[in-house]
XYZ file of C-alpha atoms in Angstrom:
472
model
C 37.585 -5.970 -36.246
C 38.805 -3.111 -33.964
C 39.756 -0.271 -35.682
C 43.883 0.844 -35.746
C 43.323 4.993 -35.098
C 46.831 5.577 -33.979
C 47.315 8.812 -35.828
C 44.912 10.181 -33.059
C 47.411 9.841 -30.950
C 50.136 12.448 -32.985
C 49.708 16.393 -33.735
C 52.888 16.148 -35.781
C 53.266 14.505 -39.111
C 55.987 13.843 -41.437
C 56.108 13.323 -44.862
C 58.592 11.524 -46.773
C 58.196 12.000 -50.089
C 54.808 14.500 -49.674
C 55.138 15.940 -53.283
C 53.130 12.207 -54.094
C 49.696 12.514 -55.616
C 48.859 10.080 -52.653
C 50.998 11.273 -50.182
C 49.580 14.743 -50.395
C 45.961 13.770 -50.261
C 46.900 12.088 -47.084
C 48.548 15.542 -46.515
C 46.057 18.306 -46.882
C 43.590 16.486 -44.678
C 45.904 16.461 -41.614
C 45.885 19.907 -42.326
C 42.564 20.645 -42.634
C 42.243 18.843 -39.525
C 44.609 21.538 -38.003
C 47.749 19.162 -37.716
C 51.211 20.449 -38.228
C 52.696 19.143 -41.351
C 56.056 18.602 -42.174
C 57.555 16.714 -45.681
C 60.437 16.318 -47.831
C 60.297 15.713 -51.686
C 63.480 16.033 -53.944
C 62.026 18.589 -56.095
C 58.966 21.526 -55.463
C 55.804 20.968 -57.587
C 52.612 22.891 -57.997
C 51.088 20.198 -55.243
C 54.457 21.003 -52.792
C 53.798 24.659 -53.458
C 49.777 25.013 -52.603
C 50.458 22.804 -49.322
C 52.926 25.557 -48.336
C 50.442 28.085 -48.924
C 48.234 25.689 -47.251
C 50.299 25.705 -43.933
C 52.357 23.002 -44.811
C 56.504 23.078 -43.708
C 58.543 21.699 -46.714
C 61.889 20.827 -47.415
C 63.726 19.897 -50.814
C 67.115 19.869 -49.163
C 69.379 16.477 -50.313
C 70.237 16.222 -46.413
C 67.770 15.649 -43.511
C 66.850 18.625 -41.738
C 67.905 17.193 -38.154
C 65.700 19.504 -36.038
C 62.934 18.204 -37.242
C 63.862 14.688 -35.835
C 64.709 16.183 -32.257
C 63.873 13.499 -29.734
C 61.538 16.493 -27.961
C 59.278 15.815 -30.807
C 58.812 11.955 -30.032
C 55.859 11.621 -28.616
C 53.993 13.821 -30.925
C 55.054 13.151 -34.335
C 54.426 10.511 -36.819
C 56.299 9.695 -40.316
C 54.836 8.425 -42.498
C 56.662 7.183 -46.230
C 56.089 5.764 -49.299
C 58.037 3.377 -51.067
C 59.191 5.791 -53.715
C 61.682 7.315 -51.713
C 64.589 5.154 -51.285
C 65.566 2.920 -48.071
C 69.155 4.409 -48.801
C 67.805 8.054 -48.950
C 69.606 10.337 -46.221
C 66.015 11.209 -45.010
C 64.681 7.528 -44.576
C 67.668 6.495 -43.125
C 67.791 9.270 -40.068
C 63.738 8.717 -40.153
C 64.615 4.940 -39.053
C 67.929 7.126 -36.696
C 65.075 8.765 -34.856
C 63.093 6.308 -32.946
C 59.974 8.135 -33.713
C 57.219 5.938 -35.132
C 56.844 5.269 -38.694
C 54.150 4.027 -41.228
C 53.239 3.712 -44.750
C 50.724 6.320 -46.374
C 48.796 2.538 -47.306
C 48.449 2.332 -43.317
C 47.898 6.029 -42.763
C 45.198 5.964 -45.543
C 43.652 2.384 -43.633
C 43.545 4.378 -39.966
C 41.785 7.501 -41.592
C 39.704 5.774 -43.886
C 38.245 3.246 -41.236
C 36.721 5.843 -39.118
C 33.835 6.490 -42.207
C 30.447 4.736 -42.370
C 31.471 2.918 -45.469
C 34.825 2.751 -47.102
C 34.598 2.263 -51.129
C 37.811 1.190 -52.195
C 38.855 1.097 -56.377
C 41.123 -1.317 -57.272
C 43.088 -2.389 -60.453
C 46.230 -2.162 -62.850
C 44.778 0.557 -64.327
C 41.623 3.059 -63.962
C 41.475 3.502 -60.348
C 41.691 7.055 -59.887
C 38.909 7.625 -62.966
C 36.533 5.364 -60.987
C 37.446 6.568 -57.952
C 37.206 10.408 -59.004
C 33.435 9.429 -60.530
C 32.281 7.840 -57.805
C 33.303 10.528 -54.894
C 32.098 12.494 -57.565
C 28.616 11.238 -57.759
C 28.278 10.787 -53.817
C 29.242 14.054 -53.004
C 27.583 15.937 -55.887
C 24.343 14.237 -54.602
C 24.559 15.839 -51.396
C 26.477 12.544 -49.106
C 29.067 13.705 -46.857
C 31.471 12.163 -46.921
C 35.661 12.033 -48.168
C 37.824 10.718 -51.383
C 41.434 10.256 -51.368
C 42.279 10.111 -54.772
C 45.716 9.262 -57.092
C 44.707 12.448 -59.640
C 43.623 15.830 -59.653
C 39.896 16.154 -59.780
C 38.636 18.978 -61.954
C 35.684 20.055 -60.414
C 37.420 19.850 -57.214
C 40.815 21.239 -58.098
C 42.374 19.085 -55.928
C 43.560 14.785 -55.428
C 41.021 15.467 -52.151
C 37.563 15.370 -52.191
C 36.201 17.006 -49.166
C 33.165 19.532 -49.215
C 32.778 22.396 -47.087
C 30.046 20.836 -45.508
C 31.910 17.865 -44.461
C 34.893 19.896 -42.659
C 31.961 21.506 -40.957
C 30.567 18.331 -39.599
C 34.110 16.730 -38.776
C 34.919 19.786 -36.988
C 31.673 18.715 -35.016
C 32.514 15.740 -34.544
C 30.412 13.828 -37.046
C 31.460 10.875 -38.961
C 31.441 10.524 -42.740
C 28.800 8.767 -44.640
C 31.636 7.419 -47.023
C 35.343 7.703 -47.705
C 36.388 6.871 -51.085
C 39.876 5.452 -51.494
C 42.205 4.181 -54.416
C 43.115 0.386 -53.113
C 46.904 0.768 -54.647
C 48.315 -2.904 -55.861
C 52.189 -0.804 -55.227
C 53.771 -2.998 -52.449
C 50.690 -4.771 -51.663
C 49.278 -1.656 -50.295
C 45.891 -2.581 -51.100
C 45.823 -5.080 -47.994
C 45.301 -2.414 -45.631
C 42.566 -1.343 -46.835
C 38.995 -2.967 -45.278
C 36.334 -1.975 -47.811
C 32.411 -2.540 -47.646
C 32.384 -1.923 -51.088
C 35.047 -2.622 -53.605
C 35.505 -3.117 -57.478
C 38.413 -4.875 -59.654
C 39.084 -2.903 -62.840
C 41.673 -4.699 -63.918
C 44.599 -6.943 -63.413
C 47.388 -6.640 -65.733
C 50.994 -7.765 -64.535
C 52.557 -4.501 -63.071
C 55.202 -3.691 -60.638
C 57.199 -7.189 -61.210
C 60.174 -5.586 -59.510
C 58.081 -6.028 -56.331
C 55.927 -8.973 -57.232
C 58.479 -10.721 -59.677
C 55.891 -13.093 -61.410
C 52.449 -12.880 -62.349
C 51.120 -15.300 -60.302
C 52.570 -13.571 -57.163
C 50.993 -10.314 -58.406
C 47.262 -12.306 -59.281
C 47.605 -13.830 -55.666
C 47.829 -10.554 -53.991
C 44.140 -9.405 -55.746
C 42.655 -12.423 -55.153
C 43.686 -12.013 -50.838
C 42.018 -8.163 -51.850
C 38.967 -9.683 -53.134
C 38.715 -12.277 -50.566
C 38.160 -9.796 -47.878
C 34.386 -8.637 -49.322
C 31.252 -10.325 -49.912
C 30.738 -11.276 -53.381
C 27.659 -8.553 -54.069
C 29.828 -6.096 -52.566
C 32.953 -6.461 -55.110
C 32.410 -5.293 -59.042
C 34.171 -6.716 -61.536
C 35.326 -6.144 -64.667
C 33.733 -8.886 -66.916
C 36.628 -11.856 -67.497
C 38.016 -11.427 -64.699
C 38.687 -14.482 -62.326
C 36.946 -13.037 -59.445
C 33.696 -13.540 -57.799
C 31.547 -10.848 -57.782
C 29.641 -8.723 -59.632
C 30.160 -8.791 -63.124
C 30.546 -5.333 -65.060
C 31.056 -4.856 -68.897
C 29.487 -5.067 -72.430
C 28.572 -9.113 -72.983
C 24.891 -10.611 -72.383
C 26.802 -12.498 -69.706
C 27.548 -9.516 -67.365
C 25.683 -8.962 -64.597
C 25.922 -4.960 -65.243
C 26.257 -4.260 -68.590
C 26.331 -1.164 -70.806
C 23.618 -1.318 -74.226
C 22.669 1.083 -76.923
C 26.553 2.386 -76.704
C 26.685 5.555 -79.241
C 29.058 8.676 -79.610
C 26.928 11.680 -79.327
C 28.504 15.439 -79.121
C 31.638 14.695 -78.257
C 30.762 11.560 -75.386
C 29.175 8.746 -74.778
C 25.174 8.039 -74.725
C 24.443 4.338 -73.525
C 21.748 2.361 -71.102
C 23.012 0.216 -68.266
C 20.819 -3.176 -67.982
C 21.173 -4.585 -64.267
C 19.236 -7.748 -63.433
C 15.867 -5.942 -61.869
C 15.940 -2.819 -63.885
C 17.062 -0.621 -67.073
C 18.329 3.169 -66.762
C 18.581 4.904 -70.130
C 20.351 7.808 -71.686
C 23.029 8.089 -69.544
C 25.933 10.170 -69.727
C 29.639 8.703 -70.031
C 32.216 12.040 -70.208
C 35.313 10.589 -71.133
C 36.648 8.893 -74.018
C 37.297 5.370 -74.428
C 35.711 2.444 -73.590
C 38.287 1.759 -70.723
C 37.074 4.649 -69.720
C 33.346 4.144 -69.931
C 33.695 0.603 -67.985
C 35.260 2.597 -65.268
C 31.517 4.962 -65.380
C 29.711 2.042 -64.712
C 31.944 0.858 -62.394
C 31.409 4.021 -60.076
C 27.828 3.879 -61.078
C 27.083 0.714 -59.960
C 29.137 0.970 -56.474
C 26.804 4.243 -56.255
C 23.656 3.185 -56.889
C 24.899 -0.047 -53.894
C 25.296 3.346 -51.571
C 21.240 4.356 -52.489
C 21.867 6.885 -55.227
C 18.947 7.156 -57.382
C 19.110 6.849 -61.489
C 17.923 10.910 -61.388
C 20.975 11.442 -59.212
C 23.468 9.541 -60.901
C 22.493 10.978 -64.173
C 22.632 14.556 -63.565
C 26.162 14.088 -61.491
C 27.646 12.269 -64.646
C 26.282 15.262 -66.935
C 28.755 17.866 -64.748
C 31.727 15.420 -63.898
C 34.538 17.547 -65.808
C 37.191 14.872 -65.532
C 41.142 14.636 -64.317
C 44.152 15.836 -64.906
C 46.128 13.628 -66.987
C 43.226 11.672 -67.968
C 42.203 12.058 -71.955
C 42.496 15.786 -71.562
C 41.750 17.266 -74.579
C 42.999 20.938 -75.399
C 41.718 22.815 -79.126
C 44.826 24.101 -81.177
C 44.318 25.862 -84.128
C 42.821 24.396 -87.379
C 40.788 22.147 -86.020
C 43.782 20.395 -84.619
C 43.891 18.899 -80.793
C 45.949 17.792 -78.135
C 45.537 14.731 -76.017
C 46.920 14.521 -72.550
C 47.064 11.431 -70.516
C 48.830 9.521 -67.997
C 49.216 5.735 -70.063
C 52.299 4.299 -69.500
C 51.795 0.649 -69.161
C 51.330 -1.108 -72.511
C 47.055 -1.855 -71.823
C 46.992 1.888 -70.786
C 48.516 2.645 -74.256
C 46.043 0.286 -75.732
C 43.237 1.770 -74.099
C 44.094 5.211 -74.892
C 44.652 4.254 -78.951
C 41.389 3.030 -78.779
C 39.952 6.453 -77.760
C 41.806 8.568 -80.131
C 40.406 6.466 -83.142
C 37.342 6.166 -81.738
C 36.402 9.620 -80.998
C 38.605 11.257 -83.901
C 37.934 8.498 -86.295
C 40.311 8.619 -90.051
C 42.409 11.668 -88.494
C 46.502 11.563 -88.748
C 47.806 11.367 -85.209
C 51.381 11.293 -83.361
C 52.245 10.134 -79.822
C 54.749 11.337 -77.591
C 55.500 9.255 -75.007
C 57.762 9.118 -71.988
C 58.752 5.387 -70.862
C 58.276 4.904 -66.647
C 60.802 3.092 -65.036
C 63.638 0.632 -66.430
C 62.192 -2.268 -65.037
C 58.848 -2.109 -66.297
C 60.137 -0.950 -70.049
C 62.052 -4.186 -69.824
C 59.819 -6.417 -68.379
C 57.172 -5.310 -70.838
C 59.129 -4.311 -73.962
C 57.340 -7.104 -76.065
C 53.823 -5.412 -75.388
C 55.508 -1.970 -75.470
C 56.540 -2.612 -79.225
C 53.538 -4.095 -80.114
C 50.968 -1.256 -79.571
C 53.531 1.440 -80.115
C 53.796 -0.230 -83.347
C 50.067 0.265 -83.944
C 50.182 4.482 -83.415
C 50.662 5.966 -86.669
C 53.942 7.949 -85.568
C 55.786 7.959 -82.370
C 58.408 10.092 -80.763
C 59.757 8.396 -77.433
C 61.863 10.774 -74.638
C 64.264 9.419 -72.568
C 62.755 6.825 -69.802
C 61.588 8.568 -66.812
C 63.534 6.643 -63.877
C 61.422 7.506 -60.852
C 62.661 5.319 -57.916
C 65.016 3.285 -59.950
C 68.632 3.350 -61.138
C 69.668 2.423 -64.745
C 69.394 -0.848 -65.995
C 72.310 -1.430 -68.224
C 70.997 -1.837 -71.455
C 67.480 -0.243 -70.910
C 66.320 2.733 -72.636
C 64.368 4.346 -75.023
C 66.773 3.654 -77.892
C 66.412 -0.104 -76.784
C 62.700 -0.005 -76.903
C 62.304 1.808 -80.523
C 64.838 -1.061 -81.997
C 62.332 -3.247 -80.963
C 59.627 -1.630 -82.689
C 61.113 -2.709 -85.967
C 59.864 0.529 -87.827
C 60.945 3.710 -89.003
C 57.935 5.320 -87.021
C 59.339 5.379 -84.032
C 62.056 7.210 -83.078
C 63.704 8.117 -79.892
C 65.020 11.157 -79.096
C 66.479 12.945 -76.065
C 64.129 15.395 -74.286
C 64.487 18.246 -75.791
C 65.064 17.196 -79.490
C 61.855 14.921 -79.156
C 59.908 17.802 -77.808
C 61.294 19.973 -80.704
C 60.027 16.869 -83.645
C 56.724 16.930 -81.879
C 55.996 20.362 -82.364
C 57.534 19.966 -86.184
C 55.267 17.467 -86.865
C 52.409 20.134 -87.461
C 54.445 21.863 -89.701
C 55.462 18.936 -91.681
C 56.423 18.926 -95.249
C 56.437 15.479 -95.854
C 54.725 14.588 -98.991
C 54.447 10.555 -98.195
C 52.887 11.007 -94.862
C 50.040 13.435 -93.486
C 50.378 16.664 -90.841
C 48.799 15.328 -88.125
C 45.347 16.682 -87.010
C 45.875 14.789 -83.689
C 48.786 15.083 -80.983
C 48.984 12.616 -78.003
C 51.088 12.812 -75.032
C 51.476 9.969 -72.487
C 53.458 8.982 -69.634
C 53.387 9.245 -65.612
C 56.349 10.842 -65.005
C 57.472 14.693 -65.636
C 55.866 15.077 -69.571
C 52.964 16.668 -68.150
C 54.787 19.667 -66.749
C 55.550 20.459 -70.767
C 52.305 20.409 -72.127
C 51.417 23.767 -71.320
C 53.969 24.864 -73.292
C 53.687 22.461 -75.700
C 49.729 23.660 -76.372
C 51.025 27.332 -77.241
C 53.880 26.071 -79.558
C 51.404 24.486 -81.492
C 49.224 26.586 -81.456
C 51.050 29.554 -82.437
């Protein structure tokens, strides 16, 4: 297969839609790699704002900055979108005015990707950018040079890209990486463009419908992803209809965690593979989702020659993501949980944690629907495990891409709970009963000791301030 490296051919890059946690990965290498980088987003962000301090050129104005499309520029620049700004925006639509050539940050993230020794590619509905984050994690951490593009913010890292000092060095010499690590996004079949050596499946829950429309059509397009590797180079999460590597808890899995315990505040387990036992290792996050995902980027590590020693000590200092089970203190022994769930398996998943790690403690969510399509097209499985929190407060749905759906919203979705303990709220009233739940009065019910917030779109920007009001 010969390899697509167009973007060699461009010193100019723009950025529709750049504020993305994707998009700007993409971003700050081109600038590392001493491109000029332009983008557009509809609002700044703290990942807008460092690429500006980075060097790069952005724009938040409703109408297209028509300079920057100057037919002078032709031959040198290339746009590159994402889906999640519309066809009908007034910058897509004098993007496709220009002439200049366009492609998808999927395609973008193929070209750059390809040119590494081994592309790793993470897959799934849900826990790609945990697995991914892990494994560039352990690779680079154990002294491989190589790259991750990744869908969250890193902590040890600071940053959505992984890319050591030492491996601008050798770039900048002309070396090539050892390994890129990539998140294989299901979003528009964007996954297809990625070519992987190695690969895993973490999951494949029915997402997206408004581009798939069934769940066959959205099966189909993993199975055409897990097609393109050899079978012992693709890990899978046990049950799933794939072949490859099996990964989970049963006898039956190929890989499979043992002696699973909750010690200090994480996980303390053995992984059995067919030839060999490791014991006592580390898993940092909560949640069994989230240990699966461990083992996930263990095993596609060990595949790349890590050693048990190395693996081990990288897991001990992996610090996590942003968004990810991030647990703050507040006073009286109280905590807050912030994560990114917002698809009903994510909201499972992340239930599961909370009682797991703060076992026969009151909690409360706060959660923040993601688009009207997939609150309607899920609303059964929505009420069902929002039923199961012991108090919920929902904000308004978070509309991303999408216009309304008539009928659609949060006051829609608590009806369907069927309970009184779940209520929804507009923003600022529902931030206002969160906080109040600490302070409640409520003789019939408990204060909670426990406060969750969940959703992918702007909740997370509150939680700062949300930490000190409860804390205070």
């Amino acid at each position: 297969m010969s390899l697509d490296l167009r973007h060699h051919r461009y010193s100019r890059f723009i950025f529709l839609g750049i504020g993305g946690i994707g998009m700007s990965a993409l971003a700050r290498y081109l600038l590392i790699q001493g491109k000029t980088v332009l983008g557009y987003d509809r609002t700044s962000s703290d990942i807008t704002q460092n690429m500006q301090k980075k060097g790069a050129i952005i724009a938040h104005d409703a109408q297209p900055l028509e300079q920057w499309f100057d037919r002078q520029f032709a031959q040198e620049t290339l746009i590159v979108w994402t889906p999640a700004v519309s066809q009908s925006d007034p910058w897509m639509m004098e993007a496709k005015r220009s002439g200049f050539e366009m492609v998808k940050r999927a395609e973008l993230l193929g070209m750059i990707s390809s040119e590494s020794k081994k592309v790793l590619a993470v897959a799934g509905t849900h826990g790609k950018t945990t697995t991914s984050a892990i494994l560039a994690h352990l690779l680079v951490d154990s002294g491989k040079l190589g790259i991750g593009f990744l869908g969250g913010v890193a902590v040890n890292y600071d940053s959505n890209l992984v890319l050591p000092d030492a491996m601008i060095s050798a770039l900048a010499d002309g070396k090539t990486p050892e390994f890129c690590v990539v998140e294989a996004d299901e979003f528009d079949r964007s996954f297809l463009t990625i070519h992987p050596h190695w690969a895993c499946i973490t999951s494949v829950d029915p997402d997206h419908l408004d581009i798939y429309q069934d769940k066959e059509t959205f099966v189909a397009a993993f199975e055409l992803f897990a097609h393109s590797l050899d079978t012992e180079h693709l890990m899978i999460t046990e049950g799933l209809a794939f072949d490859g590597v099996t990964v989970g808890f049963a006898d039956q899995a190929k890989i499979r965690a043992q002696r699973v315990a909750v010690v200090d505040g994480a996980y303390r387990f053995d992984l059995r593979f067919d030839d060999e036992l490791w014991e006592g290792l580390t898993g940092p996050l909560p949640g069994r989702h989230n240990l699966t995902n461990v083992m996930m980027a263990v095993a596609m590590a060990r595949g790349c020659g890590l050693t048990q020693q190395e693996i081990a000590r990288s897991l001990k200092n992996f610090q996590g993501i942003q968004r990810r089970f991030n647990q703050y203190k507040l006073s009286d022994g109280r905590v807050l949980i912030d994560d990114y769930a917002h698809h009903p398996t994510e909201l499972r998943a992340l239930l599961q944690g909370v009682k797991e790690f703060y076992p026969d403690q009151s909690h409360v969510l706060l959660f923040q629907p993601h688009l009207y399509s997939r609150t309607r097209d899920f609303v059964s499985e929505f009420a069902q495990v929002l039923n199961e929190f012991e108090r919920v407060i929902l904000m308004p749905i978070y509309p991303a891409r999408e216009l309304p759906i008539p009928g659609v919203d949060s006051s829609w979705l608590a009806g369907m709970c069927h309970t009184d303990s779940v209520q929804s709220l507009d923003s600022s009233q529902a931030l206002e009963a969160f906080v109040h739940e600490a302070h409640s009065t409520d003789t019939e019910q408990r204060s909670p000791n426990v406060f969750v917030v969940a959703g992918a779109g702007d909740i997370g920007l509150y939680v700062n301030s949300l930490i000190e009001k409860l804390t205070s």
